[in-house]
Coordinates of C-alpha atoms in Angstrom, one line a residue:
M22 CA 100.8 100.8 66.3
K23 CA 101.9 99.7 62.8
K24 CA 104.2 102.6 63.1
S25 CA 105.6 101.3 66.2
L26 CA 106.3 97.9 64.6
I27 CA 108.0 99.3 61.8
A28 CA 110.0 101.4 63.9
L29 CA 111.2 98.2 66.1
A30 CA 112.1 96.5 62.9
A31 CA 114.2 99.3 61.7
L32 CA 115.9 99.2 65.0
A33 CA 116.4 95.7 64.7
A34 CA 118.2 96.1 61.4
V35 CA 120.3 98.8 62.4
G36 CA 121.3 96.8 65.5
A37 CA 122.4 93.9 63.4
A38 CA 124.8 96.0 61.3
S39 CA 126.7 96.6 64.3
A40 CA 129.6 94.4 65.2
Q41 CA 129.5 95.2 69.0
S42 CA 125.8 95.5 69.9
S43 CA 122.7 93.4 68.6
V44 CA 119.1 94.0 68.5
T45 CA 116.5 91.5 68.1
L46 CA 112.7 91.7 67.4
Y47 CA 110.9 88.5 68.6
G48 CA 107.5 87.4 69.8
I49 CA 105.0 84.5 70.1
A50 CA 101.3 84.3 68.1
D51 CA 99.2 82.0 70.0
I52 CA 95.6 81.8 68.9
S53 CA 93.0 79.4 70.0
A54 CA 89.3 78.4 69.9
G55 CA 87.5 77.1 72.9
V56 CA 85.1 77.4 76.1
V57 CA 85.7 78.8 79.4
E58 CA 82.8 78.3 81.9
R59 CA 82.5 79.8 85.5
E60 CA 80.1 78.2 87.9
G61 CA 79.2 78.9 91.6
Y62 CA 80.7 82.4 91.8
A63 CA 78.7 85.4 93.4
D64 CA 77.9 88.5 91.2
V65 CA 79.7 91.5 91.4
K66 CA 77.5 94.5 92.6
D67 CA 78.0 98.3 92.9
S68 CA 77.4 100.4 96.1
A69 CA 73.9 101.0 94.7
G70 CA 73.3 97.1 94.2
N71 CA 73.6 96.9 90.6
I72 CA 75.2 94.0 89.0
T73 CA 78.6 95.2 87.5
S74 CA 80.0 91.4 86.5
Y75 CA 78.2 88.2 86.5
G76 CA 79.8 85.5 88.8
N77 CA 78.5 82.7 86.4
Q78 CA 79.7 83.0 83.0
R79 CA 80.0 80.9 79.7
S80 CA 82.3 82.3 77.0
T81 CA 82.8 80.6 73.7
G82 CA 85.1 81.6 70.9
F83 CA 88.6 82.9 70.1
N84 CA 91.4 83.2 72.7
K85 CA 89.4 82.5 75.8
A86 CA 92.3 80.5 77.0
N87 CA 95.8 80.2 75.6
L88 CA 98.9 78.3 76.2
Q89 CA 101.1 81.6 76.3
Q90 CA 100.1 85.4 75.9
S91 CA 100.7 86.6 72.7
R92 CA 103.5 89.2 72.7
V93 CA 106.1 91.2 70.5
G94 CA 109.5 92.4 72.0
I95 CA 112.6 94.0 71.2
K96 CA 115.9 93.1 73.1
G97 CA 119.5 93.8 72.7
S98 CA 123.0 94.3 74.3
E99 CA 126.2 96.2 73.7
D100 CA 129.7 94.9 74.5
L101 CA 131.3 97.3 76.8
G102 CA 134.4 95.5 77.2
N103 CA 135.9 93.3 80.2
G104 CA 133.0 91.0 80.0
L105 CA 130.5 93.7 80.8
K106 CA 127.5 94.4 78.7
A107 CA 124.8 96.7 78.4
V108 CA 121.3 95.0 78.1
F109 CA 117.7 95.9 77.4
N110 CA 114.4 94.2 76.9
Y111 CA 110.9 95.5 76.1
E112 CA 107.9 93.3 75.4
H113 CA 104.1 94.0 75.1
G114 CA 101.3 91.6 74.9
F115 CA 98.6 91.6 72.3
N116 CA 95.5 89.6 71.1
S117 CA 96.2 87.5 68.6
A118 CA 92.6 87.1 67.5
N119 CA 92.1 90.8 66.6
G120 CA 95.8 92.2 66.9
A121 CA 94.8 94.8 69.4
F122 CA 97.6 95.3 72.0
A123 CA 97.2 94.9 75.9
G124 CA 96.7 98.1 77.4
G125 CA 98.4 99.2 80.8
E126 CA 102.0 98.0 81.6
A127 CA 104.2 95.8 79.6
R128 CA 104.9 92.4 80.4
R129 CA 108.7 93.5 80.6
A130 CA 110.6 96.9 80.4
V131 CA 114.1 96.6 81.7
V132 CA 117.5 98.1 81.2
G133 CA 120.7 97.3 82.8
L134 CA 124.2 95.5 82.9
Q135 CA 125.1 92.1 82.9
G136 CA 128.6 90.4 83.3
G137 CA 130.2 87.7 85.6
F138 CA 128.6 89.0 88.6
G139 CA 125.1 88.3 86.8
S140 CA 122.6 91.0 85.6
V141 CA 121.1 94.0 87.3
L142 CA 118.2 95.5 85.7
L143 CA 116.0 98.7 86.3
G144 CA 112.3 98.6 85.3
R145 CA 109.6 96.1 85.3
D146 CA 110.1 92.4 85.6
K147 CA 109.2 89.1 87.0
L148 CA 109.4 88.6 90.7
P149 CA 111.6 85.5 92.0
L150 CA 108.2 83.6 93.0
Y151 CA 106.5 83.9 89.8
R152 CA 109.7 82.6 87.9
L153 CA 109.7 79.7 90.3
A154 CA 106.0 78.9 89.7
E155 CA 106.7 79.0 85.7
D156 CA 109.7 76.6 86.1
T157 CA 108.0 74.0 88.4
S158 CA 104.8 74.0 86.6
A159 CA 104.4 71.1 84.0
D160 CA 102.0 73.6 81.8
S161 CA 104.4 76.9 82.9
I162 CA 102.0 79.5 83.7
S163 CA 99.5 78.9 81.2
D164 CA 95.5 79.7 81.3
F165 CA 95.2 76.2 82.1
S166 CA 97.8 75.7 84.8
T167 CA 96.6 74.6 88.2
T168 CA 99.3 76.7 89.7
N169 CA 96.9 79.8 90.9
L170 CA 99.0 81.0 93.7
Q171 CA 101.6 83.3 91.7
G172 CA 102.2 86.3 93.7
A173 CA 102.3 89.7 92.7
K174 CA 104.1 88.2 89.3
R175 CA 106.0 91.7 88.5
T176 CA 107.2 94.9 90.0
N177 CA 108.7 98.1 88.9
G178 CA 112.1 98.4 90.6
V179 CA 115.7 96.8 90.7
H180 CA 116.2 93.1 89.8
Y181 CA 119.2 90.9 90.2
A182 CA 119.8 87.3 88.9
G183 CA 122.9 85.4 88.8
N184 CA 124.0 81.6 88.6
F185 CA 127.2 80.6 90.2
G186 CA 128.0 76.8 89.4
G187 CA 124.3 75.7 89.3
V188 CA 123.4 77.9 92.3
G189 CA 120.8 80.6 91.2
I190 CA 120.3 83.8 93.1
S191 CA 117.4 86.1 92.4
A192 CA 116.2 89.4 94.2
A193 CA 113.8 92.3 93.5
A194 CA 112.8 95.6 95.0
G195 CA 110.1 97.6 94.1
Y196 CA 109.1 101.2 95.4
D197 CA 106.5 103.6 94.1
R198 CA 104.9 106.5 96.0
E199 CA 102.3 109.1 95.2
D200 CA 102.0 112.3 97.3
Y201 CA 99.1 114.6 97.0
P202 CA 99.9 118.1 99.0
T203 CA 96.3 119.4 98.6
A204 CA 94.1 119.3 101.8
G205 CA 92.5 115.9 102.0
G206 CA 94.8 114.1 99.6
H207 CA 95.6 110.5 100.2
D208 CA 99.2 109.6 99.6
Q209 CA 100.1 106.1 98.6
Q210 CA 103.2 104.1 98.8
K211 CA 103.7 100.7 97.4
T212 CA 106.7 98.4 98.3
T213 CA 107.4 94.9 96.9
Y214 CA 110.2 92.8 97.7
G215 CA 111.2 89.2 96.5
L216 CA 114.1 86.9 96.9
G217 CA 114.6 83.4 95.4
L218 CA 117.4 80.6 95.7
S219 CA 117.7 77.7 93.3
Y220 CA 120.1 74.7 92.5
A221 CA 120.2 72.9 89.3
T222 CA 122.6 69.8 88.3
G223 CA 121.8 67.4 85.4
P224 CA 118.4 66.3 85.2
F225 CA 117.5 68.1 88.7
M226 CA 116.3 71.3 89.8
V227 CA 115.1 72.7 93.1
G228 CA 114.1 76.4 94.2
I229 CA 112.6 78.4 96.8
A230 CA 111.2 81.9 96.8
G231 CA 109.3 84.5 98.7
E232 CA 107.9 88.1 98.4
Q233 CA 106.1 90.7 100.3
D234 CA 103.6 93.2 98.7
Q235 CA 102.2 95.9 100.7
V236 CA 100.3 99.2 99.7
E237 CA 99.8 101.9 102.4
K238 CA 97.8 105.1 102.3
T239 CA 98.1 108.3 104.4
P240 CA 97.0 110.5 105.8
A241 CA 95.1 108.0 107.6
N242 CA 97.8 106.8 110.1
G243 CA 99.6 104.9 107.6
V244 CA 96.9 102.4 107.0
K245 CA 97.6 99.4 105.0
T246 CA 95.1 98.5 102.2
K247 CA 97.3 95.5 101.1
D248 CA 99.7 93.3 102.7
V249 CA 100.4 89.9 101.3
T250 CA 103.3 87.6 102.1
S251 CA 103.8 84.9 99.5
Y252 CA 106.4 82.0 99.4
G253 CA 106.9 78.5 97.8
I254 CA 109.2 75.5 97.2
G255 CA 109.5 73.5 93.9
G256 CA 111.5 71.2 91.7
T257 CA 111.8 69.4 88.6
Y258 CA 113.3 66.0 87.5
D259 CA 114.0 64.9 84.0
F260 CA 113.9 61.0 83.7
T261 CA 114.1 61.6 79.7
A262 CA 111.0 59.3 79.2
A263 CA 109.2 61.9 81.2
K264 CA 109.7 65.0 83.1
V265 CA 108.1 65.4 86.8
F266 CA 107.2 68.9 88.1
A267 CA 106.0 69.8 91.8
N268 CA 105.7 72.8 94.0
Y269 CA 103.7 73.9 96.9
M270 CA 102.7 77.6 97.5
V271 CA 101.4 79.7 100.2
S272 CA 99.7 83.2 100.2
D273 CA 99.3 84.7 103.7
N274 CA 97.0 88.0 103.8
D275 CA 97.7 89.7 106.8
L276 CA 94.7 92.2 106.1
K277 CA 92.1 89.4 105.8
N278 CA 93.8 87.3 108.3
S279 CA 93.6 84.4 105.8
K280 CA 96.2 81.9 104.3
D281 CA 95.7 80.0 101.0
K282 CA 97.7 77.1 100.1
E283 CA 98.2 74.8 97.2
A284 CA 100.2 71.8 96.1
N285 CA 100.8 70.8 92.4
L286 CA 102.1 67.8 90.7
G287 CA 102.5 67.5 87.0
V288 CA 104.2 65.5 84.4
K289 CA 105.5 65.8 80.7
V290 CA 105.8 62.9 78.2
P291 CA 107.4 63.3 75.0
F292 CA 106.4 60.9 72.2
G293 CA 108.6 62.2 69.0
A294 CA 106.7 65.2 67.8
A295 CA 104.1 65.0 70.2
S296 CA 104.1 65.3 73.9
L297 CA 101.3 64.7 76.6
V298 CA 101.0 66.9 79.9
A299 CA 98.9 66.5 83.0
E300 CA 98.6 68.3 86.2
V301 CA 96.7 67.7 89.3
G302 CA 96.7 70.7 92.1
Y303 CA 95.1 70.8 95.7
N304 CA 93.7 74.1 96.8
D305 CA 93.4 74.7 100.7
G306 CA 92.3 77.8 102.6
D307 CA 90.5 78.8 105.9
N308 CA 87.1 77.8 104.7
Y309 CA 87.6 75.9 101.6
D310 CA 89.5 73.1 99.6
G311 CA 89.3 71.8 96.2
I312 CA 91.2 69.7 93.4
D313 CA 92.2 71.3 90.2
Y314 CA 93.3 69.4 87.1
N315 CA 94.8 70.0 83.4
V316 CA 95.5 67.6 80.6
G317 CA 96.5 68.1 77.2
A318 CA 98.7 67.3 74.4
N319 CA 100.9 69.3 71.8
Y320 CA 102.2 68.4 68.6
A321 CA 105.2 70.0 67.0
F322 CA 105.4 71.0 63.4
S323 CA 108.7 72.6 63.9
K324 CA 110.9 74.0 66.7
R325 CA 108.8 77.2 66.4
T326 CA 105.3 76.0 65.5
D327 CA 102.9 73.6 67.4
A328 CA 99.3 72.9 67.9
Y329 CA 97.9 71.9 71.3
V330 CA 94.8 70.8 72.8
R331 CA 93.8 71.5 76.6
A332 CA 91.0 70.4 79.0
A333 CA 91.3 72.1 82.4
R334 CA 89.5 72.8 85.8
V335 CA 90.9 75.6 87.9
N336 CA 90.1 77.5 90.9
S337 CA 88.1 74.7 92.3
F338 CA 86.7 75.5 95.6
D339 CA 84.6 73.4 97.8
Y340 CA 83.2 75.9 100.8
D341 CA 82.6 74.8 104.1
A342 CA 79.4 76.5 103.9
G343 CA 78.5 74.0 101.3
N344 CA 78.5 76.0 98.0
D345 CA 80.9 75.2 95.2
A346 CA 82.8 77.1 92.6
E347 CA 84.9 76.1 89.6
T348 CA 86.3 77.4 86.4
T349 CA 86.6 74.7 83.4
K350 CA 88.3 75.6 80.1
Y351 CA 88.5 73.4 76.9
A352 CA 90.7 74.8 73.9
V353 CA 92.4 73.9 70.6
G354 CA 95.2 76.4 69.5
L355 CA 98.3 77.0 67.3
R356 CA 101.2 78.6 68.4
H357 CA 104.2 80.1 66.6
K358 CA 107.4 81.6 68.0
F359 CA 109.2 84.3 65.9

């Protein structure tokens, strides 16, 4: 991994020497100390009845909950003339407490074209609904945020984004198919579609977005193993003395014949180098409801470095059957952007 980082730095240095292209190495290092406690959740068991994961847990230490995932990325562009650019961005998350890089797929991995029409990117990127959730949540999508219904978040496919006089348009389409020609093989096809529309003027912004995420397996008559439709609406208004955030999210699971809904309201209040944040969310499903909250403060040492403290209760479920479940989080952290 050290070799990879050295290579990224070398690429950034080479890109900086070019007049018509640029390469930037960037990242976020966010480290925290805190406690996360889960109560009221059922244990997860395998087919033999053995417990594979305990429902009730208490974790204490570093990076149990963070304001942002630590990450390192490289991005760049090349001027192709006539207002057209070739662009790319590759970004991976890592654990700032031990330096281990997150396994699996990248946070972002795209290459494409950008111009007056907007941008068309190929690869892995955020879906419009996830971007709306980020933009209309007072704590963005931190580990403490009350916005839990975020959709599929990302997909590998084609992504479009453009802004025309304050009107933002975004769309994404992901497709992945695996075919196994051997007898008894189970082919699998995954499709994801997303669409978003927003409008911003002065201190005001409002947006809507939706997506459909499906997985089908054959040859069992094209049986769907996942079919979730999610959508939401949200907005912000900056009063200067305080900025208000609000959203309403819905997740409709056709296979489980269930629908989850949530409404969130938050505010950010600046006080010089310090700022306060507060959120409250209401969860509502077919057999539960619940109230989430998140309160905290930040202190900025500079434009790139700040400290934070948070206390939150998320995924709060008061089930109709009488049992309750919730996750509480407390943390103090330090974040540096480079």
